Amino acid sequence: MKQNSSLAVEWINSFQQYASEGIRNAARGFSTMLGENLVVKEPSFRQVAIGEIPKLLGGPETEAVGIYLRAEGDMSGQIMLVIPLQRALELSDMLMDLKPGTTTELGTLERSALGEVGNLTASFFLNSLSQLTGISTRPSPPAVMVDMVGAIMDIIIATCGGTSDYVLLMQTTFVCKQRSIETSFWVVPDQHTLDILSAEA
Amino acid sequence: MGDPISVGLGESVVSKKDGDVLVAYGLGSCVAVSMYDPQEKVCGLLHAVLPEDSIGSDTKTKYVDTGIEELLKSMEKAGAHRNHLIVRIAGGANMITSPGFSKSFDIGTRNIQAAHKTLEKLMLPLKSESVGGHMGRTVRFFVGSGQLTVRMIGGEEENL
């Protein structure tokens, strides 16, 4: 199996600093929308074999909501927020200012609200990364999926799978103290961007 | 019934053991290709990720075209006859329907096309399929009976 030669440990360490700051900023974006402070769990950075990805979030058949965006510009990659289905229903209640337990399914309005969470979170993350590195990037409109984790993550796998058997994955979880909103935030930079950042480091 | 045998991304599994259940969980744009020889009771399941191997990859079962060829070889090695084979496919959904994303994201459709093309080239008739749409699928293949079921989120298992 191929591994990206550019993903040296030293380089990942330097990228972590930028990305960690970006993640904290992303949480601020998320908090702005919720009106409540979110706690960011320490982000982890690692190379993951593509075949392992669907197993990381409770198994490939687990029902979840995926909010997917592309980062476009001189820095590019993929961003995915994955929220367990039950947590997404709770998050929807919070976003719409409804009593807990009100939302039982995700219609157009609820999906749109969740898409906006992805949009704001990704924008805050990318803005921060762009300011720190001086390299421009912007998010695409979000796509919201309600499906099995395996099917949701196929998008990342199919996009990267042609060029590499491994991806650099940055993952963190946002937790709201008052109510349990666990959201995994995945960032998978494109190979082209890894090359640019590697040259900068 | 034995424990389910997970057929992961870019893998294929062949079994003759009555009671085994081969499972491809949560297929999105990926395609599962099943082959069954009802006389020799041999079952095989492929979980392919991408349509064509354009780089001569070591992992042939990652791709629909080379994966089907590999699965056929493994089936024959296990005693199956190609003239007996019942071939069914499932998966190939287009998970992203938002207008902001180009057709290039529709790898599911390209996977289905690659499966059709490869099966035609190998002169393997396709018995049935559950493909396309915008939802993921889990496929279960019961060795021995050759029963193949497909389940989508929130739905029941249905025979294919």
PDB file of C-alpha atoms in Angstrom, chain B:
ATOM      1  CA  MET B   1     -25.943 -19.568  11.226  1.00  0.00           C
ATOM      2  CA  GLY B   2     -22.314 -18.463  11.483  1.00  0.00           C
ATOM      3  CA  ASP B   3     -21.109 -14.990  12.356  1.00  0.00           C
ATOM      4  CA  PRO B   4     -21.411 -12.437   9.585  1.00  0.00           C
ATOM      5  CA  ILE B   5     -18.230 -12.053   7.543  1.00  0.00           C
ATOM      6  CA  SER B   6     -17.680  -8.383   6.771  1.00  0.00           C
ATOM      7  CA  VAL B   7     -16.560  -7.689   3.218  1.00  0.00           C
ATOM      8  CA  GLY B   8     -14.822  -4.341   3.656  1.00  0.00           C
ATOM      9  CA  LEU B   9     -13.857  -1.637   1.209  1.00  0.00           C
ATOM     10  CA  GLY B  10     -11.853  -3.034  -1.678  1.00  0.00           C
ATOM     11  CA  GLU B  11     -12.214  -6.630  -0.501  1.00  0.00           C
ATOM     12  CA  SER B  12     -13.771  -9.772  -1.917  1.00  0.00           C
ATOM     13  CA  VAL B  13     -14.683 -12.960  -0.072  1.00  0.00           C
ATOM     14  CA  VAL B  14     -15.585 -16.380  -1.477  1.00  0.00           C
ATOM     15  CA  SER B  15     -17.186 -19.056   0.704  1.00  0.00           C
ATOM     16  CA  LYS B  16     -18.643 -22.539   0.338  1.00  0.00           C
ATOM     17  CA  LYS B  17     -19.456 -22.894   4.019  1.00  0.00           C
ATOM     18  CA  ASP B  18     -23.159 -23.339   4.584  1.00  0.00           C
ATOM     19  CA  GLY B  19     -24.287 -20.868   7.239  1.00  0.00           C
ATOM     20  CA  ASP B  20     -21.753 -18.150   6.420  1.00  0.00           C
ATOM     21  CA  VAL B  21     -23.210 -14.720   5.743  1.00  0.00           C
ATOM     22  CA  LEU B  22     -21.123 -12.339   3.669  1.00  0.00           C
ATOM     23  CA  VAL B  23     -21.985  -8.708   4.413  1.00  0.00           C
ATOM     24  CA  ALA B  24     -21.076  -5.441   2.719  1.00  0.00           C
ATOM     25  CA  TYR B  25     -22.176  -2.755   5.183  1.00  0.00           C
ATOM     26  CA  GLY B  26     -23.200   0.784   4.324  1.00  0.00           C
ATOM     27  CA  LEU B  27     -22.536   0.928   0.595  1.00  0.00           C
ATOM     28  CA  GLY B  28     -22.817   4.471  -0.722  1.00  0.00           C
ATOM     29  CA  SER B  29     -21.242   5.056  -4.105  1.00  0.00           C
ATOM     30  CA  CYS B  30     -19.446   1.706  -3.744  1.00  0.00           C
ATOM     31  CA  VAL B  31     -20.772  -1.309  -5.616  1.00  0.00           C
ATOM     32  CA  ALA B  32     -21.214  -4.854  -4.321  1.00  0.00           C
ATOM     33  CA  VAL B  33     -21.044  -7.603  -6.939  1.00  0.00           C
ATOM     34  CA  SER B  34     -22.279 -11.041  -5.931  1.00  0.00           C
ATOM     35  CA  MET B  35     -21.706 -14.335  -7.737  1.00  0.00           C
ATOM     36  CA  TYR B  36     -23.436 -17.608  -6.874  1.00  0.00           C
ATOM     37  CA  ASP B  37     -23.059 -21.084  -8.323  1.00  0.00           C
ATOM     38  CA  PRO B  38     -26.226 -22.899  -7.167  1.00  0.00           C
ATOM     39  CA  GLN B  39     -24.891 -26.333  -8.159  1.00  0.00           C
ATOM     40  CA  GLU B  40     -21.534 -26.129  -6.417  1.00  0.00           C
ATOM     41  CA  LYS B  41     -22.953 -23.872  -3.649  1.00  0.00           C
ATOM     42  CA  VAL B  42     -20.160 -21.340  -3.977  1.00  0.00           C
ATOM     43  CA  CYS B  43     -20.846 -17.679  -3.087  1.00  0.00           C
ATOM     44  CA  GLY B  44     -18.615 -14.665  -3.640  1.00  0.00           C
ATOM     45  CA  LEU B  45     -19.041 -10.991  -2.794  1.00  0.00           C
ATOM     46  CA  LEU B  46     -16.962  -8.032  -3.980  1.00  0.00           C
ATOM     47  CA  HIS B  47     -17.059  -4.542  -2.391  1.00  0.00           C
ATOM     48  CA  ALA B  48     -15.513  -2.233  -4.999  1.00  0.00           C
ATOM     49  CA  VAL B  49     -14.845   1.466  -4.444  1.00  0.00           C
ATOM     50  CA  LEU B  50     -13.923   2.973  -7.801  1.00  0.00           C
ATOM     51  CA  PRO B  51     -14.889   2.188 -11.405  1.00  0.00           C
ATOM     52  CA  GLU B  52     -11.646   1.482 -13.207  1.00  0.00           C
ATOM     53  CA  ASP B  53      -8.068   0.704 -12.372  1.00  0.00           C
ATOM     54  CA  SER B  54      -6.142   3.146 -14.516  1.00  0.00           C
ATOM     55  CA  ILE B  55      -2.873   2.924 -12.566  1.00  0.00           C
ATOM     56  CA  GLY B  56      -2.306  -0.838 -12.348  1.00  0.00           C
ATOM     57  CA  SER B  57      -2.968  -0.939  -8.605  1.00  0.00           C
ATOM     58  CA  ASP B  58      -1.882  -3.847  -6.417  1.00  0.00           C
ATOM     59  CA  THR B  59      -5.321  -3.881  -4.837  1.00  0.00           C
ATOM     60  CA  LYS B  60      -7.355  -5.150  -7.773  1.00  0.00           C
ATOM     61  CA  THR B  61     -10.493  -5.650  -5.703  1.00  0.00           C
ATOM     62  CA  LYS B  62     -10.660  -1.912  -5.000  1.00  0.00           C
ATOM     63  CA  TYR B  63     -11.871  -1.362  -8.573  1.00  0.00           C
ATOM     64  CA  VAL B  64     -15.071  -2.580 -10.203  1.00  0.00           C
ATOM     65  CA  ASP B  65     -13.457  -3.761 -13.449  1.00  0.00           C
ATOM     66  CA  THR B  66     -10.442  -5.647 -12.109  1.00  0.00           C
ATOM     67  CA  GLY B  67     -12.384  -6.638  -8.982  1.00  0.00           C
ATOM     68  CA  ILE B  68     -15.028  -8.523 -10.980  1.00  0.00           C
ATOM     69  CA  GLU B  69     -12.276 -10.364 -12.879  1.00  0.00           C
ATOM     70  CA  GLU B  70     -10.571 -11.280  -9.593  1.00  0.00           C
ATOM     71  CA  LEU B  71     -13.832 -12.428  -8.039  1.00  0.00           C
ATOM     72  CA  LEU B  72     -14.541 -14.633 -11.061  1.00  0.00           C
ATOM     73  CA  LYS B  73     -11.070 -16.194 -10.769  1.00  0.00           C
ATOM     74  CA  SER B  74     -11.570 -16.862  -7.038  1.00  0.00           C
ATOM     75  CA  MET B  75     -14.993 -18.383  -7.692  1.00  0.00           C
ATOM     76  CA  GLU B  76     -13.573 -20.727 -10.336  1.00  0.00           C
ATOM     77  CA  LYS B  77     -10.705 -21.647  -8.049  1.00  0.00           C
ATOM     78  CA  ALA B  78     -13.255 -22.587  -5.385  1.00  0.00           C
ATOM     79  CA  GLY B  79     -14.979 -24.917  -7.834  1.00  0.00           C
ATOM     80  CA  ALA B  80     -17.654 -22.677  -9.377  1.00  0.00           C
ATOM     81  CA  HIS B  81     -18.445 -22.914 -13.094  1.00  0.00           C
ATOM     82  CA  ARG B  82     -18.850 -19.634 -14.893  1.00  0.00           C
ATOM     83  CA  ASN B  83     -21.792 -20.960 -16.906  1.00  0.00           C
ATOM     84  CA  HIS B  84     -23.749 -21.556 -13.704  1.00  0.00           C
ATOM     85  CA  LEU B  85     -23.134 -18.169 -12.157  1.00  0.00           C
ATOM     86  CA  ILE B  86     -25.957 -15.979 -10.944  1.00  0.00           C
ATOM     87  CA  VAL B  87     -24.651 -12.415 -10.809  1.00  0.00           C
ATOM     88  CA  ARG B  88     -26.354  -9.588  -8.922  1.00  0.00           C
ATOM     89  CA  ILE B  89     -25.166  -6.077  -8.108  1.00  0.00           C
ATOM     90  CA  ALA B  90     -26.150  -3.433  -5.537  1.00  0.00           C
ATOM     91  CA  GLY B  91     -24.981   0.045  -4.579  1.00  0.00           C
ATOM     92  CA  GLY B  92     -23.722   2.891  -6.740  1.00  0.00           C
ATOM     93  CA  ALA B  93     -25.779   5.607  -5.055  1.00  0.00           C
ATOM     94  CA  ASN B  94     -25.133   9.267  -5.692  1.00  0.00           C
ATOM     95  CA  MET B  95     -24.914  10.467  -2.113  1.00  0.00           C
ATOM     96  CA  ILE B  96     -24.614  14.176  -2.897  1.00  0.00           C
ATOM     97  CA  THR B  97     -27.588  15.797  -4.535  1.00  0.00           C
ATOM     98  CA  SER B  98     -26.812  19.442  -3.759  1.00  0.00           C
ATOM     99  CA  PRO B  99     -26.550  21.687  -6.805  1.00  0.00           C
ATOM    100  CA  GLY B 100     -23.168  23.039  -5.658  1.00  0.00           C
ATOM    101  CA  PHE B 101     -21.414  19.798  -6.540  1.00  0.00           C
ATOM    102  CA  SER B 102     -20.539  18.786 -10.062  1.00  0.00           C
ATOM    103  CA  LYS B 103     -21.325  15.489 -11.759  1.00  0.00           C
ATOM    104  CA  SER B 104     -17.758  14.415 -11.077  1.00  0.00           C
ATOM    105  CA  PHE B 105     -18.952  13.541  -7.566  1.00  0.00           C
ATOM    106  CA  ASP B 106     -21.292  10.941  -9.007  1.00  0.00           C
ATOM    107  CA  ILE B 107     -18.878   8.052  -8.716  1.00  0.00           C
ATOM    108  CA  GLY B 108     -21.817   5.747  -8.005  1.00  0.00           C
ATOM    109  CA  THR B 109     -23.152   6.014 -11.538  1.00  0.00           C
ATOM    110  CA  ARG B 110     -19.676   5.430 -12.965  1.00  0.00           C
ATOM    111  CA  ASN B 111     -19.320   2.349 -10.746  1.00  0.00           C
ATOM    112  CA  ILE B 112     -22.613   0.923 -12.048  1.00  0.00           C
ATOM    113  CA  GLN B 113     -21.565   1.594 -15.653  1.00  0.00           C
ATOM    114  CA  ALA B 114     -18.195  -0.094 -15.054  1.00  0.00           C
ATOM    115  CA  ALA B 115     -19.945  -3.156 -13.592  1.00  0.00           C
ATOM    116  CA  HIS B 116     -22.296  -3.458 -16.565  1.00  0.00           C
ATOM    117  CA  LYS B 117     -19.433  -3.044 -19.021  1.00  0.00           C
ATOM    118  CA  THR B 118     -17.175  -5.582 -17.317  1.00  0.00           C
ATOM    119  CA  LEU B 119     -19.924  -8.198 -16.941  1.00  0.00           C
ATOM    120  CA  GLU B 120     -20.785  -7.767 -20.618  1.00  0.00           C
ATOM    121  CA  LYS B 121     -17.141  -8.169 -21.587  1.00  0.00           C
ATOM    122  CA  LEU B 122     -16.888 -11.360 -19.525  1.00  0.00           C
ATOM    123  CA  MET B 123     -20.244 -12.530 -20.932  1.00  0.00           C
ATOM    124  CA  LEU B 124     -21.717 -12.919 -17.457  1.00  0.00           C
ATOM    125  CA  PRO B 125     -25.468 -12.209 -17.503  1.00  0.00           C
ATOM    126  CA  LEU B 126     -26.780  -9.930 -14.755  1.00  0.00           C
ATOM    127  CA  LYS B 127     -29.765 -11.483 -12.989  1.00  0.00           C
ATOM    128  CA  SER B 128     -30.915  -8.515 -10.938  1.00  0.00           C
ATOM    129  CA  GLU B 129     -29.717  -5.261  -9.414  1.00  0.00           C
ATOM    130  CA  SER B 130     -30.542  -2.637  -6.793  1.00  0.00           C
ATOM    131  CA  VAL B 131     -28.518   0.360  -7.879  1.00  0.00           C
ATOM    132  CA  GLY B 132     -28.431   4.157  -8.032  1.00  0.00           C
ATOM    133  CA  GLY B 133     -30.661   6.526  -6.098  1.00  0.00           C
ATOM    134  CA  HIS B 134     -29.423   8.645  -3.220  1.00  0.00           C
ATOM    135  CA  MET B 135     -29.394   6.215  -0.309  1.00  0.00           C
ATOM    136  CA  GLY B 136     -26.888   3.789   1.148  1.00  0.00           C
ATOM    137  CA  ARG B 137     -27.420   0.032   1.258  1.00  0.00           C
ATOM    138  CA  THR B 138     -26.299  -2.958   3.286  1.00  0.00           C
ATOM    139  CA  VAL B 139     -26.039  -6.230   1.364  1.00  0.00           C
ATOM    140  CA  ARG B 140     -26.224  -9.694   2.996  1.00  0.00           C
ATOM    141  CA  PHE B 141     -25.365 -12.836   1.057  1.00  0.00           C
ATOM    142  CA  PHE B 142     -26.390 -16.142   2.656  1.00  0.00           C
ATOM    143  CA  VAL B 143     -24.001 -18.907   1.633  1.00  0.00           C
ATOM    144  CA  GLY B 144     -25.732 -22.192   0.978  1.00  0.00           C
ATOM    145  CA  SER B 145     -29.114 -20.787  -0.015  1.00  0.00           C
ATOM    146  CA  GLY B 146     -27.634 -18.053  -2.206  1.00  0.00           C
ATOM    147  CA  GLN B 147     -30.228 -15.611  -0.852  1.00  0.00           C
ATOM    148  CA  LEU B 148     -29.155 -12.005  -1.264  1.00  0.00           C
ATOM    149  CA  THR B 149     -30.832  -9.201   0.655  1.00  0.00           C
ATOM    150  CA  VAL B 150     -30.547  -5.427   0.455  1.00  0.00           C
ATOM    151  CA  ARG B 151     -31.504  -2.992   3.208  1.00  0.00           C
ATOM    152  CA  MET B 152     -31.660   0.790   3.054  1.00  0.00           C
ATOM    153  CA  ILE B 153     -31.760   3.118   6.068  1.00  0.00           C
ATOM    154  CA  GLY B 154     -35.086   2.895   7.871  1.00  0.00           C
ATOM    155  CA  GLY B 155     -36.221   0.029   5.625  1.00  0.00           C
ATOM    156  CA  GLU B 156     -36.607  -3.724   5.783  1.00  0.00           C
ATOM    157  CA  GLU B 157     -34.316  -6.278   4.194  1.00  0.00           C
ATOM    158  CA  GLU B 158     -35.551  -7.166   0.730  1.00  0.00           C
ATOM    159  CA  ASN B 159     -34.550 -10.052  -1.486  1.00  0.00           C
ATOM    160  CA  LEU B 160     -32.659  -9.199  -4.620  1.00  0.00           C
TER     161      LEU B 160
END
